[in-house]
Amino acid sequence: MKIAIVASIYPPEIGGPAQYAKNLKEALERAGHSVVLVRYGFLKRFPSGIRHVLFAIKLLIKSYGTDAMIAFDTYSGGLPAVIVSVLTGRFFLIRIGGDFVWEMYIERTRDLVPLPDIYRRRDKWNWKERLSFSVSWWVLRRASVVFSSAWLLGIWKDVYKIDPSRVYVIENAIGGKIQPIAPARRNFIFYTRQIALKNAAAFKRAFAKAKIAHPEIELDEGMVPHDELERRMRECYAVVLPSISEVTPNYIIDAIRCGKPFLLTKYSGYAERFKNYGVIVDPLDEEEMARGIIELATPEIYRRLQSRISTFKESHTYDDIAREFVEIAEKN
């Protein structure tokens, strides 16, 4: 099969969709498929709208003769791809692993509303959020859609009126286990982007409350490259991700792979999925976050979670993911 990867961002650019596109491309090629990578490149210099039209033309030319196109967002890559799909009848598959409308709203307003509630706040959206929603609605009704979790699918399916016969779930990659290192100190790591939805201010207040009961605990913050993050995860005491919402965070998968218990927001596709390996909390309740931190600092609870993580044996490689994408394309 000949497949076009429609990458609005791609390494060395930073971001989850960029790395996902690269890993999927390489896995498809390992499986013997022909892959055409179509990137924005210099077209990003043009204003929004113009660059979308120019990218659609580029994609129309470069994807000639392909059997399917795969994009990783509804706007930058999805909009040009669906235009090409409408013009050519070419099969188009879009992978959804986050919610751009929700992220824009949180950053603009600092109104810390969980993702499941954002579509009940439409009266508070500005024109950019309304435009993004309208474009996504139009794109999703004309594409086959892959979600990274059933949780996000459950939120989007009625809001965007997606045809259930064209909806699929392909979970994130789960790599092999990494040998943990016994922590030299009781440090909780919170390495993430400094944006409002990560809920850092409220979490630090909760951590200060927990520290009264456990003065030995420490909080490590900041941002580090993935290789360094993996090293620090192996050595840390626990991992925390108290965001207002998280869809399917690889951060939590990496914590499990490194043998480390975690604290995670209840508004997540992984809250139910991996609840036996960490502590799930309400990110809007500082007392509950403090309680979760204290639980992780309690030796008996910590050892129980470690023991459960040690039995974790799931694996889901990019080769598996590539095969699932191809199976969907072949059925259509």
XYZ file of C-alpha atoms in Angstrom:
332
model
C 0.000 0.000 0.000
C 1.146 3.552 -0.738
C 0.341 5.964 2.100
C 0.771 9.736 2.498
C 1.740 10.929 5.972
C 0.315 14.446 6.336
C 2.542 16.015 8.994
C 1.774 19.541 10.149
C 4.775 19.161 12.478
C 7.615 16.655 12.213
C 10.994 16.174 13.940
C 13.164 18.088 14.656
C 10.033 20.061 15.546
C 8.881 19.206 19.080
C 5.498 17.770 19.980
C 3.645 14.509 20.429
C 2.103 14.518 16.908
C 5.541 15.104 15.374
C 7.086 12.074 17.066
C 3.991 9.966 16.384
C 4.136 10.792 12.658
C 7.831 9.879 12.498
C 7.419 6.587 14.363
C 4.378 5.594 12.309
C 6.173 6.413 9.041
C 9.146 4.248 10.014
C 6.909 1.368 11.117
C 4.915 1.466 7.878
C 8.160 1.365 5.894
C 9.422 -1.593 7.963
C 6.220 -3.403 7.030
C 6.985 -2.907 3.341
C 4.604 -0.073 2.555
C 5.552 2.913 0.428
C 5.277 6.143 2.422
C 5.174 9.712 1.123
C 5.894 12.328 3.801
C 4.182 15.665 3.131
C 5.267 18.529 5.427
C 4.507 22.246 5.551
C 8.128 23.339 5.361
C 8.465 26.959 4.171
C 4.672 27.235 3.757
C 4.450 27.990 7.488
C 5.696 31.478 6.664
C 2.352 32.323 5.064
C -0.709 33.535 6.998
C -3.315 31.029 8.145
C -5.770 30.272 5.386
C -3.291 31.011 2.609
C -0.870 28.395 3.916
C -3.728 25.886 4.198
C -4.626 26.383 0.536
C -0.981 26.149 -0.547
C -0.480 23.016 1.557
C -3.595 21.442 0.024
C -2.114 22.042 -3.428
C 1.228 20.575 -2.321
C -0.539 17.561 -0.838
C -2.650 17.063 -3.969
C 0.528 16.861 -6.058
C 2.737 14.843 -3.699
C 0.047 12.338 -2.730
C -0.764 11.454 -6.332
C -1.069 7.690 -6.685
C -1.372 7.004 -2.944
C -4.057 4.736 -1.543
C -4.623 6.612 1.711
C -3.683 9.736 3.654
C -3.116 9.930 7.417
C -3.145 13.242 9.327
C -2.712 14.016 13.028
C -4.858 17.085 13.699
C -8.113 18.528 12.393
C -6.872 21.973 11.362
C -3.294 22.309 10.098
C -3.072 18.876 8.482
C -6.668 17.691 8.564
C -8.277 20.592 6.682
C -5.971 20.447 3.615
C -6.143 16.630 3.625
C -9.919 16.496 3.659
C -10.049 18.999 0.769
C -7.778 16.683 -1.240
C -9.900 13.717 -0.197
C -13.116 15.421 -1.370
C -11.512 16.352 -4.706
C -9.954 12.932 -5.406
C -12.029 10.411 -3.461
C -8.825 9.261 -1.774
C -9.273 7.531 1.600
C -8.455 9.863 4.470
C -7.809 8.864 8.077
C -7.267 11.372 10.877
C -5.816 10.483 14.267
C -7.088 12.442 17.292
C -5.050 12.467 20.501
C -6.047 15.806 22.068
C -8.535 18.674 22.003
C -7.258 21.926 20.507
C -10.434 23.922 21.221
C -10.207 23.072 24.915
C -6.489 23.920 25.087
C -7.047 27.295 23.392
C -9.894 28.151 25.748
C -7.919 27.258 28.893
C -4.876 29.275 27.837
C -6.949 32.305 26.880
C -9.286 32.451 29.866
C -7.473 30.573 32.656
C -10.954 29.138 33.351
C -9.850 25.694 34.515
C -12.722 23.674 33.124
C -12.151 19.919 32.592
C -12.194 18.712 29.007
C -15.546 16.841 29.326
C -17.245 20.162 30.232
C -15.794 22.438 27.548
C -18.618 21.863 25.068
C -21.123 23.137 27.634
C -19.257 26.475 27.728
C -19.725 27.492 24.093
C -21.295 30.781 25.098
C -17.866 31.774 26.472
C -15.846 30.858 23.375
C -14.235 33.558 21.257
C -14.241 33.623 17.465
C -11.029 31.602 17.168
C -12.422 28.764 19.281
C -15.696 28.839 17.341
C -13.797 28.758 14.049
C -11.612 25.858 15.178
C -14.693 23.925 16.297
C -16.487 24.580 12.981
C -13.466 23.505 10.919
C -13.030 20.362 13.042
C -16.746 19.562 12.706
C -16.548 19.883 8.912
C -13.364 17.796 8.666
C -14.494 15.006 11.002
C -17.759 14.468 9.125
C -15.750 13.732 5.955
C -12.996 11.499 7.336
C -12.480 8.189 9.050
C -11.340 8.953 12.580
C -8.901 7.177 14.906
C -8.980 8.140 18.585
C -6.215 7.389 21.057
C -8.799 6.454 23.700
C -12.451 5.499 24.056
C -12.658 8.271 26.678
C -12.060 11.045 24.132
C -14.274 9.297 21.598
C -17.082 9.347 24.164
C -16.710 13.131 24.530
C -16.487 13.910 20.817
C -18.888 11.477 19.145
C -22.100 13.390 19.837
C -20.612 16.887 19.858
C -19.092 16.477 16.394
C -21.797 14.115 15.045
C -19.210 11.602 13.865
C -20.492 8.620 11.882
C -19.970 5.623 14.232
C -19.199 3.372 11.260
C -16.061 5.449 10.565
C -14.673 5.604 14.100
C -11.809 3.517 15.531
C -9.617 3.426 18.626
C -5.870 2.788 18.322
C -4.116 3.145 21.651
C -0.728 4.765 22.143
C 2.476 2.790 21.949
C 3.622 0.952 25.065
C 7.302 0.130 24.912
C 9.318 -2.377 26.881
C 9.919 -2.104 30.606
C 12.880 -0.097 31.885
C 14.799 -1.249 34.936
C 14.006 1.154 37.802
C 16.644 2.509 40.172
C 15.918 2.749 43.883
C 15.347 6.449 44.669
C 17.998 8.216 46.737
C 15.392 10.728 47.950
C 11.599 11.032 48.143
C 11.274 13.189 45.034
C 8.105 13.560 42.962
C 8.816 14.677 39.391
C 6.546 17.113 37.569
C 8.267 17.779 34.237
C 5.789 19.344 31.850
C 4.997 22.390 29.744
C 4.382 25.572 31.731
C 0.798 26.131 30.565
C -2.391 26.741 32.511
C -4.013 23.360 31.943
C -1.123 21.611 33.746
C -2.512 23.066 37.007
C 0.911 23.749 38.536
C -0.036 26.511 40.978
C -2.819 24.550 42.676
C -0.727 21.395 42.766
C 2.209 23.175 44.435
C -0.148 24.468 47.116
C -1.396 20.904 47.643
C 2.176 19.641 47.779
C 3.030 22.197 50.480
C 0.123 20.869 52.559
C 1.272 17.265 52.102
C 4.813 18.250 53.058
C 3.599 19.189 56.533
C 2.756 15.510 57.104
C 5.815 14.259 55.183
C 8.602 16.871 55.374
C 11.013 14.553 53.551
C 9.177 14.751 50.208
C 10.486 16.994 47.404
C 9.015 18.297 44.148
C 11.206 18.455 41.027
C 9.837 20.679 38.240
C 10.820 21.908 34.796
C 11.198 20.537 31.283
C 13.862 18.142 30.047
C 14.470 16.207 26.787
C 12.804 12.793 26.613
C 16.033 10.823 27.101
C 16.830 12.814 30.221
C 13.239 12.469 31.434
C 13.503 8.698 31.138
C 16.712 8.693 33.179
C 15.162 10.836 35.883
C 12.034 8.686 35.965
C 14.130 5.597 36.600
C 15.737 7.317 39.593
C 12.771 9.216 41.058
C 10.385 8.266 43.834
C 7.088 8.982 42.015
C 5.636 10.812 39.000
C 2.820 13.386 39.085
C 0.477 14.705 36.383
C -2.285 16.736 38.086
C -3.498 18.494 34.904
C -7.041 19.763 34.565
C -7.364 17.015 31.938
C -5.046 14.669 30.032
C -6.236 12.463 27.178
C -3.655 9.679 26.844
C -0.393 10.965 28.338
C 2.740 9.073 27.349
C 4.193 10.524 30.572
C 2.105 8.006 32.541
C 3.009 5.114 30.248
C 6.684 5.984 30.749
C 6.207 6.068 34.529
C 4.775 2.539 34.454
C 7.572 1.361 32.163
C 10.090 2.794 34.640
C 8.400 1.038 37.557
C 7.255 4.235 39.286
C 3.870 4.862 40.946
C 2.124 8.048 39.863
C -0.523 10.641 40.680
C -2.918 11.398 37.798
C -5.937 13.610 37.161
C -9.281 11.812 37.125
C -10.124 13.602 33.866
C -8.055 11.319 31.658
C -8.390 8.397 29.306
C -5.865 6.647 31.550
C -7.574 7.272 34.902
C -9.649 4.109 34.620
C -7.225 2.274 32.353
C -4.229 2.429 34.745
C -5.878 3.196 38.089
C -4.299 0.143 39.772
C -0.787 1.535 39.291
C -1.191 4.999 40.782
C -3.376 7.428 42.708
C -6.217 9.170 40.856
C -7.282 12.622 42.097
C -9.618 15.506 41.314
C -7.323 18.284 40.006
C -9.838 20.939 41.058
C -9.688 19.879 44.713
C -6.442 20.855 46.469
C -7.285 18.813 49.558
C -7.767 15.705 47.432
C -4.480 16.291 45.613
C -2.747 16.657 48.999
C -4.380 13.405 50.106
C -3.070 11.697 46.956
C 0.463 12.920 47.583
C 0.299 11.681 51.184
C -0.897 8.270 49.942
C 2.092 7.986 47.626
C 4.390 9.022 50.483
C 2.955 6.258 52.694
C 5.343 3.251 52.507
C 2.649 0.543 52.585
C 0.620 2.107 49.770
C 3.766 2.885 47.765
C 5.035 -0.703 48.001
C 1.647 -2.072 46.973
C 1.605 0.105 43.853
C 5.198 -0.849 43.038
C 4.288 -4.514 43.313
C 1.391 -4.105 40.897
C 3.540 -2.206 38.405
C 6.134 -4.986 38.521
C 3.519 -7.369 37.060
C 2.646 -5.038 34.145
C 3.322 -6.864 30.885
C 1.412 -4.965 28.191
C 3.127 -4.101 24.933
C 1.887 -2.120 21.927
C 4.590 -1.277 19.422
C 4.508 1.129 16.503
C 4.638 -1.950 14.288
C 1.335 -2.989 15.894
C -0.034 0.522 15.397
C 1.019 0.595 11.730
C -0.711 -2.737 11.132
C -3.918 -1.392 12.727
C -3.875 1.700 10.508
C -3.352 -0.417 7.391
C -6.173 -2.772 8.346
C -8.539 0.194 8.580
C -7.405 1.553 5.225
C -7.741 -1.844 3.530
C -11.316 -2.215 4.779
C -12.230 1.069 3.118
